Amino acid sequence: MNSYLDRIKNVLMIALIISVAAQINIDAPHVAPGFVFAIDVIVLDVFIFCFLDKYTAMQIALISAVFSPTFRFITSMKAGVSMVENAVNCFPDAIFFIIYGIIISLCVKAYMGRRIPLLNFCISVFLADFLGNIIEVYFMSIIRADNFVTMYMFNTLLVIALARTGISLFIIVTMEYYMHVQTERAHNRKIQFMVNQSVTIADEMRFILNNKEDVERVLKEAYALHTDMKDADMPEEFTKRALEIARGTHEIKGCYQEILDTLDNLNRNAHGEPDLLMSEILKFMKSNILKTAAAKHMDVEFEIDQRMDYKVSESYKTISILRNLTVNALEAFEGSDGKIRVMVAWCRYSSIGPCHRIEVEDNGPGIDEADTETIFLPGYSTKMNMDTGFVQRGLGLSLVRDYVENDFGGRIRVKNRKDGGTRFVIEIPPSKFEEETRWIFTS
């Protein structure tokens, strides 16, 4: 019941808007006495196109046939004009809406519930506008016992129908384009969120998997220590503590395994790893970095120097590599403005042979020369809060090297730029990094 009332309310609201739009008109007494050209037909075209899946064209047309002439009759009452004369001027307009509704309904019926192509809809609208006005003028001729059907009238109505249809088409195309852009933006935001989540999960799984090996080593050492202490007749208090360490480590190992299983299930139930071009990944990175910089009120310039394009074989790992490096560059600015540059090119000669070369550089403060070898170690971090003593876990660059060297068979180096800042250079052989036959060279 509520749904039915809502439908009626919405149709009445549409008819009211069309009736108000009918008040914006131009008198056309040269066509017929009391005849006007109004923009209500344009509004009617747009409403029917937009709500065709919810309301029938005949519903909107019939209610408009009641509302629009009545509204015009009330607002056009003037001194010296009788009610009969005013009614003769206004109410034939209802004929137009009825004919309009019939023609559009026949068009809709011809497509039997399928979406009407925009061109066909516009042709139907033009015919409905043109024929509706002709029949309205003919009806006025009968009422006034005069002949207003002339070639001049035909030509005028033809031009008006073409003009109103053209304006309707422009409005509909503009609306469709706007909706397409908004939908695409929403889709891209959804994809970016999904990719970010999936990459984060994959990174955490890699961290935990690496740490799990350390936990297993500690577990073996703790249990071996317990056995050795027991064999050496050490005090029972010490052997129990060693055993408790082994048991606690075993519990941690079990928790790690549960977390790994949960994350693995999440990734398996996701939509799968997208098939992305390097250009799409770079665009994705740029958007993320600029949003992060804007949130921190930083004015950061992100430059992409891409000399070739190709599909990467493992997009999540590639995104993780670039994300860690660009986020590190952003954090190096320490809240001030800066510039990040990412270069992607083909290198014919390198220590690993022909390879893909990726450079990520910034104009930040750079890295202490003594730290250039240690920054890739797990747990290393230069990001320490001197007030709280909190140190970030520093696993980003360790993960980057893990992916580059162990998964892609490449190598990564870091060096300070002569004019200030840091440059990371990654070299990856194409056999493990890209899909074959998908090279797309850029200008």
mmCIF file of N, CA, C and O in Angstrom, residues 133-225:
data_model
loop_
_atom_site.group_PDB
_atom_site.id
_atom_site.type_symbol
_atom_site.label_atom_id
_atom_site.label_comp_id
_atom_site.label_asym_id
_atom_site.label_seq_id
_atom_site.Cartn_x
_atom_site.Cartn_y
_atom_site.Cartn_z
ATOM 1 N N ASN A 133 0.838 18.404 -31.480
ATOM 2 C CA ASN A 133 0.498 19.807 -31.737
ATOM 3 C C ASN A 133 -0.446 19.948 -32.928
ATOM 4 O O ASN A 133 -1.356 20.786 -32.911
ATOM 5 N N ILE A 134 -0.233 19.145 -33.974
ATOM 6 C CA ILE A 134 -1.112 19.217 -35.151
ATOM 7 C C ILE A 134 -2.545 18.859 -34.761
ATOM 8 O O ILE A 134 -3.504 19.559 -35.120
ATOM 9 N N ILE A 135 -2.702 17.760 -34.004
ATOM 10 C CA ILE A 135 -4.053 17.334 -33.595
ATOM 11 C C ILE A 135 -4.667 18.348 -32.635
ATOM 12 O O ILE A 135 -5.874 18.619 -32.672
ATOM 13 N N GLU A 136 -3.824 18.966 -31.792
ATOM 14 C CA GLU A 136 -4.335 20.007 -30.885
ATOM 15 C C GLU A 136 -4.857 21.201 -31.679
ATOM 16 O O GLU A 136 -5.949 21.722 -31.401
ATOM 17 N N VAL A 137 -4.103 21.641 -32.680
ATOM 18 C CA VAL A 137 -4.537 22.775 -33.518
ATOM 19 C C VAL A 137 -5.801 22.415 -34.294
ATOM 20 O O VAL A 137 -6.730 23.228 -34.434
ATOM 21 N N TYR A 138 -5.852 21.162 -34.791
ATOM 22 C CA TYR A 138 -7.047 20.719 -35.526
ATOM 23 C C TYR A 138 -8.267 20.739 -34.611
ATOM 24 O O TYR A 138 -9.356 21.163 -35.009
ATOM 25 N N PHE A 139 -8.088 20.281 -33.356
ATOM 26 C CA PHE A 139 -9.182 20.286 -32.391
ATOM 27 C C PHE A 139 -9.624 21.717 -32.102
ATOM 28 O O PHE A 139 -10.831 21.994 -31.978
ATOM 29 N N MET A 140 -8.683 22.656 -32.010
ATOM 30 C CA MET A 140 -9.026 24.063 -31.778
ATOM 31 C C MET A 140 -9.779 24.635 -32.971
ATOM 32 O O MET A 140 -10.664 25.493 -32.810
ATOM 33 N N SER A 141 -9.451 24.157 -34.170
ATOM 34 C CA SER A 141 -10.175 24.603 -35.372
ATOM 35 C C SER A 141 -11.637 24.193 -35.305
ATOM 36 O O SER A 141 -12.536 24.956 -35.688
ATOM 37 N N ILE A 142 -11.883 22.971 -34.804
ATOM 38 C CA ILE A 142 -13.260 22.480 -34.688
ATOM 39 C C ILE A 142 -14.022 23.298 -33.657
ATOM 40 O O ILE A 142 -15.179 23.704 -33.886
ATOM 41 N N ILE A 143 -13.391 23.560 -32.505
ATOM 42 C CA ILE A 143 -14.060 24.313 -31.442
ATOM 43 C C ILE A 143 -14.408 25.728 -31.905
ATOM 44 O O ILE A 143 -15.510 26.236 -31.655
ATOM 45 N N ARG A 144 -13.479 26.383 -32.572
ATOM 46 C CA ARG A 144 -13.660 27.782 -32.975
ATOM 47 C C ARG A 144 -14.301 27.901 -34.348
ATOM 48 O O ARG A 144 -14.474 29.011 -34.865
ATOM 49 N N ALA A 145 -14.607 26.751 -34.977
ATOM 50 C CA ALA A 145 -15.244 26.761 -36.301
ATOM 51 C C ALA A 145 -14.428 27.598 -37.277
ATOM 52 O O ALA A 145 -14.951 28.446 -38.019
ATOM 53 N N ASP A 146 -13.128 27.383 -37.262
ATOM 54 C CA ASP A 146 -12.228 28.112 -38.162
ATOM 55 C C ASP A 146 -11.146 27.137 -38.617
ATOM 56 O O ASP A 146 -10.931 26.092 -37.999
ATOM 57 N N ASN A 147 -10.474 27.460 -39.691
ATOM 58 C CA ASN A 147 -9.430 26.569 -40.223
ATOM 59 C C ASN A 147 -8.049 27.156 -39.923
ATOM 60 O O ASN A 147 -7.653 28.157 -40.523
ATOM 61 N N PHE A 148 -7.343 26.506 -38.958
ATOM 62 C CA PHE A 148 -5.989 26.953 -38.623
ATOM 63 C C PHE A 148 -4.917 26.023 -39.198
ATOM 64 O O PHE A 148 -3.723 26.256 -38.996
ATOM 65 N N VAL A 149 -5.375 24.956 -39.875
ATOM 66 C CA VAL A 149 -4.433 23.971 -40.418
ATOM 67 C C VAL A 149 -3.939 24.473 -41.767
ATOM 68 O O VAL A 149 -4.631 24.382 -42.792
ATOM 69 N N THR A 150 -2.738 25.044 -41.765
ATOM 70 C CA THR A 150 -2.130 25.603 -42.976
ATOM 71 C C THR A 150 -0.704 25.085 -43.112
ATOM 72 O O THR A 150 -0.143 24.505 -42.177
ATOM 73 N N MET A 151 -0.116 25.314 -44.276
ATOM 74 C CA MET A 151 1.281 24.914 -44.487
ATOM 75 C C MET A 151 2.216 25.687 -43.553
ATOM 76 O O MET A 151 3.205 25.131 -43.056
ATOM 77 N N TYR A 152 1.874 26.946 -43.294
ATOM 78 C CA TYR A 152 2.689 27.743 -42.368
ATOM 79 C C TYR A 152 2.668 27.103 -40.964
ATOM 80 O O TYR A 152 3.685 27.024 -40.282
ATOM 81 N N MET A 153 1.460 26.644 -40.581
ATOM 82 C CA MET A 153 1.325 25.988 -39.272
ATOM 83 C C MET A 153 2.172 24.718 -39.222
ATOM 84 O O MET A 153 2.877 24.477 -38.234
ATOM 85 N N PHE A 154 2.132 23.911 -40.309
ATOM 86 C CA PHE A 154 2.926 22.692 -40.366
ATOM 87 C C PHE A 154 4.415 22.994 -40.219
ATOM 88 O O PHE A 154 5.136 22.348 -39.440
ATOM 89 N N ASN A 155 4.888 23.977 -40.962
ATOM 90 C CA ASN A 155 6.323 24.329 -40.919
ATOM 91 C C ASN A 155 6.740 24.826 -39.541
ATOM 92 O O ASN A 155 7.817 24.479 -39.034
ATOM 93 N N THR A 156 5.869 25.649 -38.945
ATOM 94 C CA THR A 156 6.189 26.183 -37.610
ATOM 95 C C THR A 156 6.261 25.067 -36.571
ATOM 96 O O THR A 156 7.207 24.994 -35.767
ATOM 97 N N LEU A 157 5.265 24.179 -36.598
ATOM 98 C CA LEU A 157 5.250 23.078 -35.632
ATOM 99 C C LEU A 157 6.416 22.118 -35.859
ATOM 100 O O LEU A 157 6.953 21.533 -34.902
ATOM 101 N N LEU A 158 6.803 21.955 -37.129
ATOM 102 C CA LEU A 158 7.935 21.081 -37.433
ATOM 103 C C LEU A 158 9.227 21.642 -36.824
ATOM 104 O O LEU A 158 10.010 20.908 -36.200
ATOM 105 N N VAL A 159 9.452 22.951 -37.004
ATOM 106 C CA VAL A 159 10.660 23.591 -36.463
ATOM 107 C C VAL A 159 10.669 23.523 -34.934
ATOM 108 O O VAL A 159 11.691 23.211 -34.308
ATOM 109 N N ILE A 160 9.513 23.811 -34.328
ATOM 110 C CA ILE A 160 9.425 23.782 -32.862
ATOM 111 C C ILE A 160 9.682 22.376 -32.330
ATOM 112 O O ILE A 160 10.403 22.183 -31.339
ATOM 113 N N ALA A 161 9.111 21.365 -32.989
ATOM 114 C CA ALA A 161 9.315 19.976 -32.551
ATOM 115 C C ALA A 161 10.788 19.591 -32.663
ATOM 116 O O ALA A 161 11.339 18.926 -31.770
ATOM 117 N N LEU A 162 11.439 20.001 -33.756
ATOM 118 C CA LEU A 162 12.872 19.718 -33.919
ATOM 119 C C LEU A 162 13.698 20.412 -32.836
ATOM 120 O O LEU A 162 14.620 19.815 -32.268
ATOM 121 N N ALA A 163 13.376 21.669 -32.559
ATOM 122 C CA ALA A 163 14.128 22.444 -31.563
ATOM 123 C C ALA A 163 13.971 21.828 -30.167
ATOM 124 O O ALA A 163 14.960 21.620 -29.448
ATOM 125 N N ARG A 164 12.721 21.499 -29.789
ATOM 126 C CA ARG A 164 12.496 20.942 -28.445
ATOM 127 C C ARG A 164 13.120 19.553 -28.317
ATOM 128 O O ARG A 164 13.672 19.209 -27.265
ATOM 129 N N THR A 165 13.062 18.774 -29.390
ATOM 130 C CA THR A 165 13.688 17.447 -29.355
ATOM 131 C C THR A 165 15.205 17.570 -29.234
ATOM 132 O O THR A 165 15.848 16.816 -28.491
ATOM 133 N N GLY A 166 15.777 18.540 -29.959
ATOM 134 C CA GLY A 166 17.227 18.764 -29.874
ATOM 135 C C GLY A 166 17.661 19.158 -28.468
ATOM 136 O O GLY A 166 18.672 18.656 -27.955
ATOM 137 N N ILE A 167 16.890 20.059 -27.844
ATOM 138 C CA ILE A 167 17.217 20.479 -26.473
ATOM 139 C C ILE A 167 17.077 19.298 -25.506
ATOM 140 O O ILE A 167 17.926 19.087 -24.629
ATOM 141 N N SER A 168 16.018 18.506 -25.685
ATOM 142 C CA SER A 168 15.824 17.325 -24.833
ATOM 143 C C SER A 168 16.984 16.351 -24.993
ATOM 144 O O SER A 168 17.490 15.798 -24.005
ATOM 145 N N LEU A 169 17.398 16.135 -26.249
ATOM 146 C CA LEU A 169 18.520 15.224 -26.512
ATOM 147 C C LEU A 169 19.786 15.715 -25.825
ATOM 148 O O LEU A 169 20.518 14.928 -25.208
ATOM 149 N N PHE A 170 20.041 17.028 -25.908
ATOM 150 C CA PHE A 170 21.237 17.597 -25.281
ATOM 151 C C PHE A 170 21.201 17.384 -23.757
ATOM 152 O O PHE A 170 22.202 16.982 -23.156
ATOM 153 N N ILE A 171 20.053 17.633 -23.146
ATOM 154 C CA ILE A 171 19.929 17.471 -21.696
ATOM 155 C C ILE A 171 20.116 16.008 -21.300
ATOM 156 O O ILE A 171 20.834 15.689 -20.347
ATOM 157 N N ILE A 172 19.483 15.099 -22.047
ATOM 158 C CA ILE A 172 19.573 13.672 -21.716
ATOM 159 C C ILE A 172 20.993 13.167 -21.872
ATOM 160 O O ILE A 172 21.509 12.438 -21.011
ATOM 161 N N VAL A 173 21.671 13.551 -22.983
ATOM 162 C CA VAL A 173 23.053 13.125 -23.205
ATOM 163 C C VAL A 173 23.956 13.668 -22.108
ATOM 164 O O VAL A 173 24.834 12.960 -21.603
ATOM 165 N N THR A 174 23.742 14.923 -21.714
ATOM 166 C CA THR A 174 24.534 15.522 -20.633
ATOM 167 C C THR A 174 24.326 14.762 -19.328
ATOM 168 O O THR A 174 25.291 14.465 -18.609
ATOM 169 N N MET A 175 23.067 14.442 -19.023
ATOM 170 C CA MET A 175 22.773 13.691 -17.806
ATOM 171 C C MET A 175 23.396 12.296 -17.846
ATOM 172 O O MET A 175 23.966 11.828 -16.861
ATOM 173 N N GLU A 176 23.282 11.637 -19.015
ATOM 174 C CA GLU A 176 23.841 10.294 -19.157
ATOM 175 C C GLU A 176 25.368 10.323 -18.984
ATOM 176 O O GLU A 176 25.938 9.444 -18.338
ATOM 177 N N TYR A 177 25.999 11.335 -19.571
ATOM 178 C CA TYR A 177 27.458 11.446 -19.453
ATOM 179 C C TYR A 177 27.856 11.688 -17.998
ATOM 180 O O TYR A 177 28.804 11.076 -17.489
ATOM 181 N N TYR A 178 27.117 12.576 -17.333
ATOM 182 C CA TYR A 178 27.414 12.871 -15.931
ATOM 183 C C TYR A 178 27.259 11.614 -15.079
ATOM 184 O O TYR A 178 28.118 11.311 -14.233
ATOM 185 N N MET A 179 26.174 10.863 -15.304
ATOM 186 C CA MET A 179 25.950 9.638 -14.539
ATOM 187 C C MET A 179 27.024 8.604 -14.833
ATOM 188 O O MET A 179 27.473 7.883 -13.939
ATOM 189 N N HIS A 180 27.452 8.545 -16.110
ATOM 190 C CA HIS A 180 28.515 7.601 -16.483
ATOM 191 C C HIS A 180 29.816 7.951 -15.760
ATOM 192 O O HIS A 180 30.504 7.062 -15.247
ATOM 193 N N VAL A 181 30.138 9.249 -15.735
ATOM 194 C CA VAL A 181 31.362 9.687 -15.064
ATOM 195 C C VAL A 181 31.291 9.381 -13.574
ATOM 196 O O VAL A 181 32.257 8.878 -12.978
ATOM 197 N N GLN A 182 30.138 9.668 -12.960
ATOM 198 C CA GLN A 182 29.979 9.406 -11.530
ATOM 199 C C GLN A 182 30.059 7.914 -11.225
ATOM 200 O O GLN A 182 30.688 7.503 -10.242
ATOM 201 N N THR A 183 29.432 7.109 -12.084
ATOM 202 C CA THR A 183 29.466 5.650 -11.887
ATOM 203 C C THR A 183 30.889 5.125 -12.039
ATOM 204 O O THR A 183 31.335 4.278 -11.259
ATOM 205 N N GLU A 184 31.599 5.650 -13.050
ATOM 206 C CA GLU A 184 32.979 5.205 -13.270
ATOM 207 C C GLU A 184 33.871 5.598 -12.102
ATOM 208 O O GLU A 184 34.726 4.816 -11.672
ATOM 209 N N ARG A 185 33.664 6.788 -11.564
ATOM 210 C CA ARG A 185 34.445 7.224 -10.414
ATOM 211 C C ARG A 185 34.163 6.337 -9.205
ATOM 212 O O ARG A 185 35.091 5.939 -8.485
ATOM 213 N N ALA A 186 32.893 6.034 -8.979
ATOM 214 C CA ALA A 186 32.533 5.164 -7.859
ATOM 215 C C ALA A 186 33.130 3.770 -8.043
ATOM 216 O O ALA A 186 33.624 3.165 -7.090
ATOM 217 N N HIS A 187 33.091 3.289 -9.299
ATOM 218 C CA HIS A 187 33.667 1.971 -9.588
ATOM 219 C C HIS A 187 35.173 1.977 -9.336
ATOM 220 O O HIS A 187 35.716 1.035 -8.745
ATOM 221 N N ASN A 188 35.834 3.042 -9.799
ATOM 222 C CA ASN A 188 37.288 3.139 -9.603
ATOM 223 C C ASN A 188 37.646 3.219 -8.123
ATOM 224 O O ASN A 188 38.639 2.620 -7.686
ATOM 225 N N ARG A 189 36.829 3.964 -7.350
ATOM 226 C CA ARG A 189 37.083 4.042 -5.909
ATOM 227 C C ARG A 189 36.913 2.673 -5.258
ATOM 228 O O ARG A 189 37.692 2.297 -4.376
ATOM 229 N N LYS A 190 35.905 1.930 -5.716
ATOM 230 C CA LYS A 190 35.673 0.590 -5.177
ATOM 231 C C LYS A 190 36.835 -0.337 -5.525
ATOM 232 O O LYS A 190 37.321 -1.087 -4.676
ATOM 233 N N ILE A 191 37.287 -0.267 -6.795
ATOM 234 C CA ILE A 191 38.415 -1.106 -7.227
ATOM 235 C C ILE A 191 39.670 -0.748 -6.441
ATOM 236 O O ILE A 191 40.421 -1.627 -5.980
ATOM 237 N N GLN A 192 39.923 0.556 -6.268
ATOM 238 C CA GLN A 192 41.102 0.992 -5.522
ATOM 239 C C GLN A 192 41.044 0.484 -4.083
ATOM 240 O O GLN A 192 42.058 0.030 -3.541
ATOM 241 N N PHE A 193 39.857 0.565 -3.474
ATOM 242 C CA PHE A 193 39.708 0.081 -2.102
ATOM 243 C C PHE A 193 39.974 -1.422 -2.035
ATOM 244 O O PHE A 193 40.708 -1.887 -1.154
ATOM 245 N N MET A 194 39.404 -2.169 -2.981
ATOM 246 C CA MET A 194 39.598 -3.623 -2.994
ATOM 247 C C MET A 194 41.064 -3.988 -3.197
ATOM 248 O O MET A 194 41.603 -4.871 -2.523
ATOM 249 N N VAL A 195 41.719 -3.284 -4.135
ATOM 250 C CA VAL A 195 43.128 -3.567 -4.399
ATOM 251 C C VAL A 195 43.964 -3.225 -3.177
ATOM 252 O O VAL A 195 44.858 -3.993 -2.780
ATOM 253 N N ASN A 196 43.680 -2.074 -2.566
ATOM 254 C CA ASN A 196 44.425 -1.683 -1.360
ATOM 255 C C ASN A 196 44.285 -2.722 -0.259
ATOM 256 O O ASN A 196 45.269 -3.104 0.388
ATOM 257 N N GLN A 197 43.048 -3.182 -0.050
ATOM 258 C CA GLN A 197 42.807 -4.179 0.983
ATOM 259 C C GLN A 197 43.533 -5.484 0.662
ATOM 260 O O GLN A 197 44.158 -6.089 1.539
ATOM 261 N N SER A 198 43.446 -5.907 -0.596
ATOM 262 C CA SER A 198 44.069 -7.180 -0.985
ATOM 263 C C SER A 198 45.586 -7.105 -0.886
ATOM 264 O O SER A 198 46.241 -8.053 -0.440
ATOM 265 N N VAL A 199 46.163 -5.973 -1.318
ATOM 266 C CA VAL A 199 47.616 -5.807 -1.233
ATOM 267 C C VAL A 199 48.056 -5.790 0.223
ATOM 268 O O VAL A 199 49.077 -6.390 0.587
ATOM 269 N N THR A 200 47.289 -5.101 1.065
ATOM 270 C CA THR A 200 47.618 -5.053 2.494
ATOM 271 C C THR A 200 47.573 -6.450 3.107
ATOM 272 O O THR A 200 48.470 -6.831 3.874
ATOM 273 N N ILE A 201 46.533 -7.218 2.764
ATOM 274 C CA ILE A 201 46.425 -8.583 3.281
ATOM 275 C C ILE A 201 47.607 -9.430 2.814
ATOM 276 O O ILE A 201 48.213 -10.171 3.595
ATOM 277 N N ALA A 202 47.949 -9.309 1.511
ATOM 278 C CA ALA A 202 49.075 -10.087 0.974
ATOM 279 C C ALA A 202 50.382 -9.709 1.671
ATOM 280 O O ALA A 202 51.206 -10.585 1.985
ATOM 281 N N ASP A 203 50.573 -8.415 1.940
ATOM 282 C CA ASP A 203 51.790 -7.969 2.635
ATOM 283 C C ASP A 203 51.846 -8.533 4.051
ATOM 284 O O ASP A 203 52.893 -9.022 4.502
ATOM 285 N N GLU A 204 50.713 -8.458 4.752
ATOM 286 C CA GLU A 204 50.692 -8.962 6.125
ATOM 287 C C GLU A 204 50.948 -10.463 6.165
ATOM 288 O O GLU A 204 51.630 -10.970 7.060
ATOM 289 N N MET A 205 50.404 -11.181 5.184
ATOM 290 C CA MET A 205 50.655 -12.624 5.122
ATOM 291 C C MET A 205 52.141 -12.903 4.926
ATOM 292 O O MET A 205 52.703 -13.822 5.526
ATOM 293 N N ARG A 206 52.775 -12.082 4.082
ATOM 294 C CA ARG A 206 54.207 -12.279 3.846
ATOM 295 C C ARG A 206 55.000 -11.998 5.120
ATOM 296 O O ARG A 206 55.929 -12.726 5.464
ATOM 297 N N PHE A 207 54.637 -10.911 5.831
ATOM 298 C CA PHE A 207 55.315 -10.591 7.090
ATOM 299 C C PHE A 207 55.179 -11.738 8.089
ATOM 300 O O PHE A 207 56.158 -12.177 8.708
ATOM 301 N N ILE A 208 53.936 -12.212 8.243
ATOM 302 C CA ILE A 208 53.682 -13.266 9.229
ATOM 303 C C ILE A 208 54.397 -14.553 8.840
ATOM 304 O O ILE A 208 54.945 -15.259 9.700
ATOM 305 N N LEU A 209 54.387 -14.866 7.538
ATOM 306 C CA LEU A 209 55.049 -16.088 7.083
ATOM 307 C C LEU A 209 56.547 -16.034 7.388
ATOM 308 O O LEU A 209 57.134 -17.012 7.851
ATOM 309 N N ASN A 210 57.148 -14.850 7.132
ATOM 310 C CA ASN A 210 58.573 -14.699 7.437
ATOM 311 C C ASN A 210 58.833 -14.794 8.943
ATOM 312 O O ASN A 210 59.792 -15.430 9.384
ATOM 313 N N ASN A 211 57.958 -14.170 9.718
ATOM 314 C CA ASN A 211 58.125 -14.204 11.175
ATOM 315 C C ASN A 211 57.851 -15.593 11.744
ATOM 316 O O ASN A 211 58.421 -15.981 12.767
ATOM 317 N N LYS A 212 56.973 -16.333 11.059
ATOM 318 C CA LYS A 212 56.653 -17.676 11.530
ATOM 319 C C LYS A 212 57.894 -18.562 11.530
ATOM 320 O O LYS A 212 58.085 -19.402 12.424
ATOM 321 N N GLU A 213 58.745 -18.375 10.520
ATOM 322 C CA GLU A 213 59.988 -19.147 10.469
ATOM 323 C C GLU A 213 60.885 -18.816 11.664
ATOM 324 O O GLU A 213 61.518 -19.705 12.245
ATOM 325 N N ASP A 214 60.920 -17.522 12.039
ATOM 326 C CA ASP A 214 61.696 -17.130 13.216
ATOM 327 C C ASP A 214 61.100 -17.727 14.490
ATOM 328 O O ASP A 214 61.819 -18.151 15.403
ATOM 329 N N VAL A 215 59.763 -17.754 14.569
ATOM 330 C CA VAL A 215 59.091 -18.321 15.732
ATOM 331 C C VAL A 215 59.417 -19.806 15.864
ATOM 332 O O VAL A 215 59.681 -20.310 16.969
ATOM 333 N N GLU A 216 59.400 -20.510 14.735
ATOM 334 C CA GLU A 216 59.727 -21.937 14.767
ATOM 335 C C GLU A 216 61.169 -22.169 15.236
ATOM 336 O O GLU A 216 61.451 -23.104 16.000
ATOM 337 N N ARG A 217 62.069 -21.298 14.797
ATOM 338 C CA ARG A 217 63.464 -21.413 15.221
ATOM 339 C C ARG A 217 63.585 -21.177 16.726
ATOM 340 O O ARG A 217 64.280 -21.927 17.443
ATOM 341 N N VAL A 218 62.889 -20.160 17.243
ATOM 342 C CA VAL A 218 62.915 -19.877 18.682
ATOM 343 C C VAL A 218 62.297 -21.038 19.463
ATOM 344 O O VAL A 218 62.796 -21.425 20.541
ATOM 345 N N LEU A 219 61.211 -21.630 18.917
ATOM 346 C CA LEU A 219 60.568 -22.761 19.575
ATOM 347 C C LEU A 219 61.539 -23.938 19.712
ATOM 348 O O LEU A 219 61.662 -24.542 20.794
ATOM 349 N N LYS A 220 62.262 -24.242 18.642
ATOM 350 C CA LYS A 220 63.226 -25.342 18.681
ATOM 351 C C LYS A 220 64.352 -25.055 19.674
ATOM 352 O O LYS A 220 64.767 -25.916 20.450
ATOM 353 N N GLU A 221 64.849 -23.812 19.657
ATOM 354 C CA GLU A 221 65.932 -23.428 20.570
ATOM 355 C C GLU A 221 65.482 -23.508 22.039
ATOM 356 O O GLU A 221 66.211 -23.982 22.911
ATOM 357 N N ALA A 222 64.233 -23.040 22.277
ATOM 358 C CA ALA A 222 63.732 -23.052 23.656
ATOM 359 C C ALA A 222 63.558 -24.488 24.156
ATOM 360 O O ALA A 222 63.898 -24.810 25.311
ATOM 361 N N TYR A 223 63.034 -25.354 23.312
ATOM 362 C CA TYR A 223 62.840 -26.741 23.738
ATOM 363 C C TYR A 223 64.191 -27.439 23.901
ATOM 364 O O TYR A 223 64.381 -28.232 24.838
ATOM 365 N N ALA A 224 65.137 -27.145 22.986
ATOM 366 C CA ALA A 224 66.477 -27.733 23.105
ATOM 367 C C ALA A 224 67.156 -27.259 24.382
ATOM 368 O O ALA A 224 67.845 -28.033 25.072
ATOM 369 N N LEU A 225 66.947 -25.957 24.730
ATOM 370 C CA LEU A 225 67.516 -25.415 25.957
ATOM 371 C C LEU A 225 66.927 -26.131 27.178
ATOM 372 O O LEU A 225 67.650 -26.480 28.130
#
